[in-house]
mmCIF file of C-alpha atoms and ligand atoms in Angstrom:
data_model
loop_
_atom_site.group_PDB
_atom_site.id
_atom_site.type_symbol
_atom_site.label_atom_id
_atom_site.label_comp_id
_atom_site.label_asym_id
_atom_site.label_seq_id
_atom_site.Cartn_x
_atom_site.Cartn_y
_atom_site.Cartn_z
ATOM 1 C CA UNK A 814 119.308 112.668 92.553
ATOM 2 C CA UNK A 815 121.515 115.082 94.493
ATOM 3 C CA UNK A 816 119.422 117.351 96.722
ATOM 4 C CA UNK A 817 121.477 120.118 98.339
ATOM 5 C CA UNK A 818 118.868 122.901 98.339
ATOM 6 C CA UNK A 819 115.268 122.243 99.387
ATOM 7 C CA UNK A 820 112.871 125.154 98.970
ATOM 8 C CA UNK A 821 109.582 125.608 100.795
ATOM 9 C CA UNK A 822 107.631 127.716 98.297
ATOM 10 C CA UNK A 823 105.810 130.584 99.957
ATOM 11 C CA UNK A 824 102.514 129.431 98.382
ATOM 12 C CA UNK A 825 102.214 126.822 101.154
ATOM 13 C CA UNK A 826 101.123 129.748 103.342
ATOM 14 C CA UNK A 827 97.623 129.036 101.952
ATOM 15 C CA UNK A 828 97.603 126.088 104.370
ATOM 16 C CA UNK A 829 100.248 126.761 107.069
ATOM 17 C CA UNK A 830 103.154 129.175 107.712
ATOM 18 C CA UNK A 831 106.100 128.040 105.511
ATOM 19 C CA UNK A 832 108.505 128.555 108.432
ATOM 20 C CA UNK A 833 106.748 125.755 110.365
ATOM 21 C CA UNK A 834 107.673 123.256 107.672
ATOM 22 C CA UNK A 835 111.176 124.723 107.238
ATOM 23 C CA UNK A 836 111.831 124.283 110.972
ATOM 24 C CA UNK A 837 110.335 120.783 111.016
ATOM 25 C CA UNK A 838 112.805 119.779 108.260
ATOM 26 C CA UNK A 839 115.782 121.725 109.609
ATOM 27 C CA UNK A 840 117.635 118.568 110.673
ATOM 28 C CA UNK A 841 117.507 116.930 107.222
ATOM 29 C CA UNK A 842 120.592 116.804 104.965
ATOM 30 C CA UNK A 843 119.756 119.525 102.409
ATOM 31 C CA UNK A 844 119.731 123.232 103.274
ATOM 32 C CA UNK A 845 116.055 124.142 103.745
ATOM 33 C CA UNK A 846 114.742 127.651 103.125
ATOM 34 C CA UNK A 847 111.502 129.473 102.362
ATOM 35 C CA UNK A 848 111.586 130.647 98.732
ATOM 36 C CA UNK A 849 109.540 132.772 96.331
ATOM 37 C CA UNK A 850 109.138 132.054 92.591
ATOM 38 C CA UNK A 851 112.631 133.371 91.825
ATOM 39 C CA UNK A 852 114.298 131.548 94.717
ATOM 40 C CA UNK A 853 112.684 128.250 93.701
ATOM 41 C CA UNK A 854 114.741 128.271 90.478
ATOM 42 C CA UNK A 855 117.922 127.795 92.537
ATOM 43 C CA UNK A 856 116.564 124.767 94.418
ATOM 44 C CA UNK A 857 117.034 121.092 93.594
ATOM 45 C CA UNK A 858 113.664 120.330 95.128
ATOM 46 C CA UNK A 859 110.634 122.405 96.077
ATOM 47 C CA UNK A 860 107.649 121.759 98.356
ATOM 48 C CA UNK A 861 104.669 123.726 97.124
ATOM 49 C CA UNK A 862 100.964 124.451 97.045
ATOM 50 C CA UNK A 863 100.900 126.370 93.749
ATOM 51 C CA UNK A 864 102.503 125.495 90.449
ATOM 52 C CA UNK A 865 104.998 127.992 88.965
ATOM 53 C CA UNK A 866 106.981 127.721 85.746
ATOM 54 C CA UNK A 867 110.242 128.300 87.622
ATOM 55 C CA UNK A 868 109.826 124.844 89.181
ATOM 56 C CA UNK A 869 110.867 123.398 85.816
ATOM 57 C CA UNK A 870 114.442 124.206 86.927
ATOM 58 C CA UNK A 871 114.106 121.801 89.879
ATOM 59 C CA UNK A 872 114.541 118.041 89.886
ATOM 60 C CA UNK A 873 111.784 117.191 92.336
ATOM 61 C CA UNK A 874 108.487 118.929 93.102
ATOM 62 C CA UNK A 875 106.390 117.885 96.085
ATOM 63 C CA UNK A 876 102.754 119.048 96.136
ATOM 64 C CA UNK A 877 101.275 119.553 99.601
ATOM 65 C CA UNK A 878 97.888 118.554 98.159
ATOM 66 C CA UNK A 879 96.658 115.139 97.048
ATOM 67 C CA UNK A 880 95.210 116.508 93.797
ATOM 68 C CA UNK A 881 97.749 117.209 91.056
ATOM 69 C CA UNK A 882 95.386 118.326 88.312
ATOM 70 C CA UNK A 883 97.062 121.751 87.989
ATOM 71 C CA UNK A 884 100.559 120.381 87.245
ATOM 72 C CA UNK A 885 101.726 119.977 83.600
ATOM 73 C CA UNK A 886 102.298 116.232 83.869
ATOM 74 C CA UNK A 887 103.529 115.661 80.320
ATOM 75 C CA UNK A 888 106.026 118.483 80.468
ATOM 76 C CA UNK A 889 107.371 117.265 83.799
ATOM 77 C CA UNK A 890 107.724 113.766 82.400
ATOM 78 C CA UNK A 891 109.500 115.020 79.263
ATOM 79 C CA UNK A 892 111.965 116.952 81.391
ATOM 80 C CA UNK A 893 112.509 114.069 83.826
ATOM 81 C CA UNK A 894 111.242 116.058 86.811
ATOM 82 C CA UNK A 895 109.836 113.972 89.664
ATOM 83 C CA UNK A 896 106.418 115.033 91.019
ATOM 84 C CA UNK A 897 105.156 113.594 94.292
ATOM 85 C CA UNK A 898 101.864 114.374 96.009
ATOM 86 C CA UNK A 899 100.438 114.214 99.522
ATOM 87 C CA UNK A 900 97.852 111.505 99.212
ATOM 88 C CA UNK A 901 97.494 109.349 102.306
ATOM 89 C CA UNK A 902 97.328 112.121 104.902
ATOM 90 C CA UNK A 903 93.762 113.426 104.552
ATOM 91 C CA UNK A 904 91.670 110.467 105.641
ATOM 92 C CA UNK A 905 91.074 111.731 109.163
ATOM 93 C CA UNK A 906 90.559 115.431 108.434
ATOM 94 C CA UNK A 907 88.344 115.027 105.381
ATOM 95 C CA UNK A 908 86.633 111.981 106.902
ATOM 96 C CA UNK A 909 85.671 114.033 109.957
ATOM 97 C CA UNK A 910 84.556 116.970 107.798
ATOM 98 C CA UNK A 911 82.246 114.741 105.766
ATOM 99 C CA UNK A 912 80.793 113.220 108.927
ATOM 100 C CA UNK A 913 80.283 116.797 110.114
ATOM 101 C CA UNK A 914 78.367 117.636 106.928
ATOM 102 C CA UNK A 915 76.126 114.608 107.341
ATOM 103 C CA UNK A 916 75.532 115.265 111.037
ATOM 104 C CA UNK A 917 74.767 118.890 110.256
ATOM 105 C CA UNK A 918 72.107 117.844 107.744
ATOM 106 C CA UNK A 919 70.589 115.075 109.830
ATOM 107 C CA UNK A 920 70.605 116.913 113.157
ATOM 108 C CA UNK A 921 69.781 120.299 111.479
ATOM 109 C CA UNK A 922 72.851 122.082 112.883
ATOM 110 C CA UNK A 923 73.301 124.095 109.673
ATOM 111 C CA UNK A 924 69.706 125.299 109.901
ATOM 112 C CA UNK A 925 70.126 126.379 113.539
ATOM 113 C CA UNK A 926 73.399 128.209 112.772
ATOM 114 C CA UNK A 927 71.602 130.227 110.084
ATOM 115 C CA UNK A 928 68.677 130.905 112.418
ATOM 116 C CA UNK A 929 71.003 132.016 115.219
ATOM 117 C CA UNK A 930 72.415 134.753 112.982
ATOM 118 C CA UNK A 931 68.842 136.061 112.686
ATOM 119 C CA UNK A 932 68.076 135.431 116.428
ATOM 120 C CA UNK A 933 65.283 133.055 115.399
ATOM 121 C CA UNK A 934 63.919 130.310 117.697
ATOM 122 C CA UNK A 935 62.297 127.873 115.267
ATOM 123 C CA UNK A 936 62.033 124.162 115.832
ATOM 124 C CA UNK A 937 62.196 122.012 112.705
ATOM 125 C CA UNK A 938 59.158 120.278 111.231
ATOM 126 C CA UNK A 939 58.735 116.943 113.013
ATOM 127 C CA UNK A 940 59.644 114.844 109.993
ATOM 128 C CA UNK A 941 62.774 116.739 108.897
ATOM 129 C CA UNK A 942 65.479 115.735 111.441
ATOM 130 C CA UNK A 943 66.791 112.182 111.370
ATOM 131 C CA UNK A 944 69.665 110.185 112.780
ATOM 132 C CA UNK A 945 72.577 108.927 110.713
ATOM 133 C CA UNK A 946 72.297 105.454 112.232
ATOM 134 C CA UNK A 947 70.619 103.244 109.642
ATOM 135 C CA UNK A 948 70.926 105.869 106.875
ATOM 136 C CA UNK A 949 73.000 105.144 103.791
ATOM 137 C CA UNK A 950 76.047 106.788 102.253
ATOM 138 C CA UNK A 951 77.581 105.850 98.913
ATOM 139 C CA UNK A 952 81.242 106.815 98.701
ATOM 140 C CA UNK A 953 82.470 107.281 95.133
ATOM 141 C CA UNK A 954 86.234 106.630 95.106
ATOM 142 C CA UNK A 955 87.618 104.443 97.850
ATOM 143 C CA UNK A 956 91.161 105.750 98.303
ATOM 144 C CA UNK A 957 92.434 107.696 101.306
ATOM 145 C CA UNK A 958 89.502 110.104 101.485
ATOM 146 C CA UNK A 959 86.885 107.513 100.632
ATOM 147 C CA UNK A 960 88.078 105.060 103.260
ATOM 148 C CA UNK A 961 88.369 107.863 105.809
ATOM 149 C CA UNK A 962 84.711 108.674 105.205
ATOM 150 C CA UNK A 963 83.607 105.023 105.108
ATOM 151 C CA UNK A 964 85.287 104.083 108.406
ATOM 152 C CA UNK A 965 83.714 106.982 110.253
ATOM 153 C CA UNK A 966 80.277 106.529 108.705
ATOM 154 C CA UNK A 967 80.437 102.883 109.730
ATOM 155 C CA UNK A 968 81.225 103.846 113.304
ATOM 156 C CA UNK A 969 77.975 105.823 113.442
ATOM 157 C CA UNK A 970 75.979 102.817 112.271
ATOM 158 C CA UNK A 971 75.429 103.968 108.692
ATOM 159 C CA UNK A 972 75.006 101.592 105.808
ATOM 160 C CA UNK A 973 78.088 102.244 103.674
ATOM 161 C CA UNK A 974 78.342 101.386 100.011
ATOM 162 C CA UNK A 975 80.959 102.548 97.532
ATOM 163 C CA UNK A 976 82.140 102.773 93.952
ATOM 164 C CA UNK A 977 85.540 101.521 92.931
ATOM 165 C CA UNK A 978 86.820 100.941 89.412
ATOM 166 C CA UNK A 979 87.749 97.336 90.171
ATOM 167 C CA UNK A 980 84.678 96.647 92.309
ATOM 168 C CA UNK A 981 86.903 94.748 94.732
ATOM 169 C CA UNK A 982 85.753 94.646 98.372
ATOM 170 C CA UNK A 983 86.926 97.221 100.893
ATOM 171 C CA UNK A 984 86.772 96.712 104.637
ATOM 172 C CA UNK A 985 83.818 98.497 106.197
ATOM 173 C CA UNK A 986 82.002 98.930 102.877
ATOM 174 C CA UNK A 987 78.979 96.650 102.662
ATOM 175 C CA UNK A 988 78.754 96.637 98.894
ATOM 176 C CA UNK A 989 81.316 97.867 96.383
ATOM 177 C CA UNK A 990 80.003 98.714 92.906
ATOM 178 C CA UNK A 991 82.158 99.047 89.793
ATOM 179 C CA UNK A 992 82.309 102.368 87.915
ATOM 180 C CA UNK A 993 79.864 100.943 85.345
ATOM 181 C CA UNK A 994 77.344 100.498 88.142
ATOM 182 C CA UNK A 995 77.555 104.120 89.300
ATOM 183 C CA UNK A 996 73.873 104.858 88.640
ATOM 184 C CA UNK A 997 72.677 101.875 90.604
ATOM 185 C CA UNK A 998 75.080 102.740 93.410
ATOM 186 C CA UNK A 999 73.920 106.332 93.841
ATOM 187 C CA UNK A 1000 70.220 105.789 93.198
ATOM 188 C CA UNK A 1001 69.160 104.806 96.689
ATOM 189 C CA UNK A 1002 71.711 106.438 98.994
ATOM 190 C CA UNK A 1003 70.696 109.241 101.353
ATOM 191 C CA UNK A 1004 74.170 110.743 100.892
ATOM 192 C CA UNK A 1005 76.505 110.468 97.918
ATOM 193 C CA UNK A 1006 80.074 111.492 98.771
ATOM 194 C CA UNK A 1007 82.557 112.153 95.970
ATOM 195 C CA UNK A 1008 86.190 111.290 96.709
ATOM 196 C CA UNK A 1009 87.745 110.655 93.294
ATOM 197 C CA UNK A 1010 90.634 112.575 91.722
ATOM 198 C CA UNK A 1011 89.823 114.889 88.807
ATOM 199 C CA UNK A 1012 90.795 113.018 85.645
ATOM 200 C CA UNK A 1013 89.454 112.844 82.092
ATOM 201 C CA UNK A 1014 87.317 109.966 83.296
ATOM 202 C CA UNK A 1015 85.867 111.760 86.326
ATOM 203 C CA UNK A 1016 85.297 115.227 84.844
ATOM 204 C CA UNK A 1017 81.569 115.946 85.275
ATOM 205 C CA UNK A 1018 81.089 112.380 86.483
ATOM 206 C CA UNK A 1019 78.004 113.713 88.235
ATOM 207 C CA UNK A 1020 75.841 115.504 85.677
ATOM 208 C CA UNK A 1021 72.170 115.935 84.839
ATOM 209 C CA UNK A 1022 71.502 112.193 84.427
ATOM 210 C CA UNK A 1023 73.243 111.174 87.647
ATOM 211 C CA UNK A 1024 71.477 113.898 89.651
ATOM 212 C CA UNK A 1025 68.147 112.745 88.239
ATOM 213 C CA UNK A 1026 69.053 109.194 89.260
ATOM 214 C CA UNK A 1027 69.654 110.213 92.876
ATOM 215 C CA UNK A 1028 66.836 110.099 95.413
ATOM 216 C CA UNK A 1029 64.751 113.272 95.919
ATOM 217 C CA UNK A 1030 65.624 113.234 99.608
ATOM 218 C CA UNK A 1031 69.348 112.786 99.041
ATOM 219 C CA UNK A 1032 72.356 115.072 99.526
ATOM 220 C CA UNK A 1033 75.438 115.330 97.358
ATOM 221 C CA UNK A 1034 78.770 115.826 99.127
ATOM 222 C CA UNK A 1035 81.795 116.907 97.114
ATOM 223 C CA UNK A 1036 85.245 116.990 98.715
ATOM 224 C CA UNK A 1037 87.137 115.960 95.567
ATOM 225 C CA UNK A 1038 87.367 118.650 92.858
ATOM 226 C CA UNK A 1039 84.662 121.012 91.654
ATOM 227 C CA UNK A 1040 84.739 119.845 88.054
ATOM 228 C CA UNK A 1041 83.839 116.288 89.054
ATOM 229 C CA UNK A 1042 80.319 117.749 89.195
ATOM 230 C CA UNK A 1043 78.495 119.650 86.439
ATOM 231 C CA UNK A 1044 77.817 122.660 88.638
ATOM 232 C CA UNK A 1045 75.048 124.147 86.460
ATOM 233 C CA UNK A 1046 73.259 120.812 86.486
ATOM 234 C CA UNK A 1047 73.641 120.699 90.273
ATOM 235 C CA UNK A 1048 72.083 124.154 90.706
ATOM 236 C CA UNK A 1049 69.156 123.108 88.495
ATOM 237 C CA UNK A 1050 68.707 119.817 90.355
ATOM 238 C CA UNK A 1051 68.614 121.686 93.685
ATOM 239 C CA UNK A 1052 66.195 124.323 92.344
ATOM 240 C CA UNK A 1053 63.927 121.667 90.843
ATOM 241 C CA UNK A 1054 63.969 119.497 93.983
ATOM 242 C CA UNK A 1055 65.603 116.561 92.209
ATOM 243 C CA UNK A 1056 67.899 116.221 95.214
ATOM 244 C CA UNK A 1057 67.393 117.765 98.648
ATOM 245 C CA UNK A 1058 70.738 119.401 99.339
ATOM 246 C CA UNK A 1059 74.500 119.498 98.988
ATOM 247 C CA UNK A 1060 77.648 120.019 101.009
ATOM 248 C CA UNK A 1061 80.415 121.358 98.815
ATOM 249 C CA UNK A 1062 84.052 122.044 99.634
ATOM 250 C CA UNK A 1063 85.265 122.370 96.042
ATOM 251 C CA UNK A 1064 83.987 124.299 93.036
ATOM 252 C CA UNK A 1065 84.659 124.641 89.326
ATOM 253 C CA UNK A 1066 85.771 128.214 90.077
ATOM 254 C CA UNK A 1067 87.391 129.010 93.440
ATOM 255 C CA UNK A 1068 86.684 131.105 95.386
ATOM 256 C CA UNK A 1069 83.026 130.421 94.583
ATOM 257 C CA UNK A 1070 81.859 133.613 92.787
ATOM 258 C CA UNK A 1071 79.724 135.903 94.939
ATOM 259 C CA UNK A 1072 76.795 135.675 92.521
ATOM 260 C CA UNK A 1073 76.582 131.880 92.649
ATOM 261 C CA UNK A 1074 73.085 130.775 93.690
ATOM 262 C CA UNK A 1075 74.705 128.060 95.824
ATOM 263 C CA UNK A 1076 75.570 130.618 98.538
ATOM 264 C CA UNK A 1077 71.926 131.367 99.284
ATOM 265 C CA UNK A 1078 70.347 127.922 99.159
ATOM 266 C CA UNK A 1079 68.999 126.739 102.525
ATOM 267 C CA UNK A 1080 70.032 123.119 102.041
ATOM 268 C CA UNK A 1081 73.506 123.855 100.697
ATOM 269 C CA UNK A 1082 76.571 124.017 102.891
ATOM 270 C CA UNK A 1083 79.531 125.809 101.288
ATOM 271 C CA UNK A 1084 83.009 125.386 102.760
ATOM 272 C CA UNK A 1085 86.090 127.151 101.314
ATOM 273 C CA UNK A 1086 88.115 124.160 100.048
ATOM 274 C CA UNK A 1087 89.175 123.588 103.628
ATOM 275 C CA UNK A 1088 87.946 120.047 104.342
ATOM 276 C CA UNK A 1089 91.514 118.868 104.924
ATOM 277 C CA UNK A 1090 92.691 121.810 107.016
ATOM 278 C CA UNK A 1091 94.130 120.870 110.383
ATOM 279 C CA UNK A 1092 96.848 122.462 112.479
ATOM 280 C CA UNK A 1093 98.938 119.284 112.237
ATOM 281 C CA UNK A 1094 99.073 119.561 108.430
ATOM 282 C CA UNK A 1095 102.679 120.735 108.176
ATOM 283 C CA UNK A 1096 103.859 117.831 110.353
ATOM 284 C CA UNK A 1097 102.244 115.319 108.019
ATOM 285 C CA UNK A 1098 103.913 117.027 105.038
ATOM 286 C CA UNK A 1099 107.265 117.015 106.865
ATOM 287 C CA UNK A 1100 106.853 113.253 107.361
ATOM 288 C CA UNK A 1101 106.223 112.661 103.655
ATOM 289 C CA UNK A 1102 109.132 114.881 102.536
ATOM 290 C CA UNK A 1103 111.542 113.406 105.092
ATOM 291 C CA UNK A 1104 110.590 109.883 103.985
ATOM 292 C CA UNK A 1105 111.316 110.704 100.355
ATOM 293 C CA UNK A 1106 114.605 112.438 101.175
ATOM 294 C CA UNK A 1107 115.669 109.254 102.980
ATOM 295 C CA UNK A 1108 114.502 107.047 100.125
ATOM 296 C CA UNK A 1109 116.316 109.182 97.564
ATOM 297 C CA UNK A 1110 119.511 109.113 99.642
ATOM 298 C CA UNK A 1111 119.240 105.298 99.807
ATOM 299 C CA UNK A 1112 118.715 105.106 96.020
ATOM 300 C CA UNK A 1113 115.124 103.909 96.438
ATOM 301 C CA UNK A 1114 111.961 104.963 94.575
ATOM 302 C CA UNK A 1115 110.012 108.009 95.745
ATOM 303 C CA UNK A 1116 106.740 107.327 97.568
ATOM 304 C CA UNK A 1117 103.535 108.996 96.273
ATOM 305 C CA UNK A 1118 105.217 109.496 92.931
ATOM 306 C CA UNK A 1119 102.878 110.903 90.281
ATOM 307 C CA UNK A 1120 105.448 111.521 87.511
HETATM 308 P P1 NAD B 833 93.705 108.538 96.518
HETATM 309 O O1 NAD B 833 94.599 108.425 95.351
HETATM 310 O O2 NAD B 833 94.133 107.950 97.817
HETATM 311 O O3 NAD B 833 92.269 107.935 96.179
HETATM 312 C C1 NAD B 833 91.553 108.202 95.004
HETATM 313 C C2 NAD B 833 90.786 106.934 94.660
HETATM 314 O O4 NAD B 833 89.866 107.215 93.597
HETATM 315 C C3 NAD B 833 91.707 105.801 94.196
HETATM 316 O O5 NAD B 833 91.385 104.641 94.923
HETATM 317 C C4 NAD B 833 91.359 105.662 92.705
HETATM 318 O O6 NAD B 833 91.517 104.337 92.257
HETATM 319 C C5 NAD B 833 89.901 106.089 92.727
HETATM 320 N N1 NAD B 833 89.370 106.458 91.419
HETATM 321 C C6 NAD B 833 89.973 107.125 90.422
HETATM 322 N N2 NAD B 833 89.117 107.254 89.379
HETATM 323 C C7 NAD B 833 87.960 106.650 89.746
HETATM 324 C C8 NAD B 833 86.701 106.448 89.105
HETATM 325 N N3 NAD B 833 86.476 106.880 87.858
HETATM 326 N N4 NAD B 833 85.728 105.794 89.784
HETATM 327 C C9 NAD B 833 85.946 105.339 91.033
HETATM 328 N N5 NAD B 833 87.130 105.493 91.686
HETATM 329 C C10 NAD B 833 88.107 106.139 91.044
HETATM 330 O O7 NAD B 833 93.437 110.096 96.687
HETATM 331 P P2 NAD B 833 92.776 110.816 97.947
HETATM 332 O O8 NAD B 833 93.830 111.282 98.869
HETATM 333 O O9 NAD B 833 91.671 109.973 98.462
HETATM 334 O O10 NAD B 833 92.182 112.119 97.254
HETATM 335 C C11 NAD B 833 91.225 112.012 96.226
HETATM 336 C C12 NAD B 833 91.019 113.364 95.583
HETATM 337 O O11 NAD B 833 90.353 114.208 96.513
HETATM 338 C C13 NAD B 833 92.319 114.081 95.255
HETATM 339 O O12 NAD B 833 92.765 113.766 93.958
HETATM 340 C C14 NAD B 833 91.963 115.534 95.399
HETATM 341 O O13 NAD B 833 91.528 116.046 94.164
HETATM 342 C C15 NAD B 833 90.806 115.535 96.378
HETATM 343 N N6 NAD B 833 91.181 116.026 97.728
HETATM 344 C C16 NAD B 833 90.508 117.092 98.206
HETATM 345 C C17 NAD B 833 90.801 117.568 99.467
HETATM 346 C C18 NAD B 833 90.050 118.742 100.034
HETATM 347 O O14 NAD B 833 90.607 119.502 100.797
HETATM 348 N N7 NAD B 833 88.800 118.908 99.708
HETATM 349 C C19 NAD B 833 91.815 116.955 100.235
HETATM 350 C C20 NAD B 833 92.480 115.850 99.717
HETATM 351 C C21 NAD B 833 92.136 115.377 98.451
#
């Protein structure tokens, strides 16, 4: 593939200023520029956050996210367009965010932040706070995100279990269940953290039955994609006390609509699909793009290739 023009689509500004990435790639072989929808049509390759139809004129699309559920995979394949994603770079950021969620629940930091807004000085009931050490987390999906969570949970002395399609062992995970054993895996964990991609298989993976299977004192954490959870079932489970709380970075509809009951629930932490945000993000993307430019120039296969 001949890449003379590399466009940084202006949609990446959702995560970092496009000029940062343009400058970080300025010394690569192709001419690099920030482009809008129209400008992208003239590029051989485009680095993007959003998907636009004009990208069908390019030969290579690189998504700055790990998830690629919004790209028309079949159409790209039919047209011979390469799609690569950014999996592999979010283990630290999302891992730390998930540890933050769990610490916030256990040490009641979320509760105190809410109280502070109301200038309230209330200590928690004696039996509400706990420590993460000795508590359990079940990580569903043991790829980059899942391992990032597992490693950090381990470091705090948590008992880490996980779910992986193959069931094969993963370092730092005490017991790995297969997908068929999902119910058993999530039934006893204090925290269940979802880190799977959104696929036909994982859509609404966590629904009414799974929420009923979880412990009444447990918390659901979702940093994958909103539709991996049946959101209506989650609201009901929280209202009915089937689970104790949730920390959610992703939603079926984003931004989360203002009238969603999730905003107001005491034991729910809502973050704006920002679990992976970090100021070093553009550098990690530059590394992935540079690597693939080099591989392409050497006639090798693209890394992180989806299509
Ligand atoms: P990854 O490809 O490294 O890991 C995903 C893992 O899930 C793989 O090991 C895969 O085998 C496994 N998996 C797939 N289907 C499964 C199933 N049915 N049961 C159990 N495991 C299954 O991807 P990643 O970088 O870890 O990201 C995972 C997903 O998280 C992405 O697809 C994206 O949707 C989401 N994500 C969200 C954020 C955020 O900001 N909240 C950031 C990065 C990724």
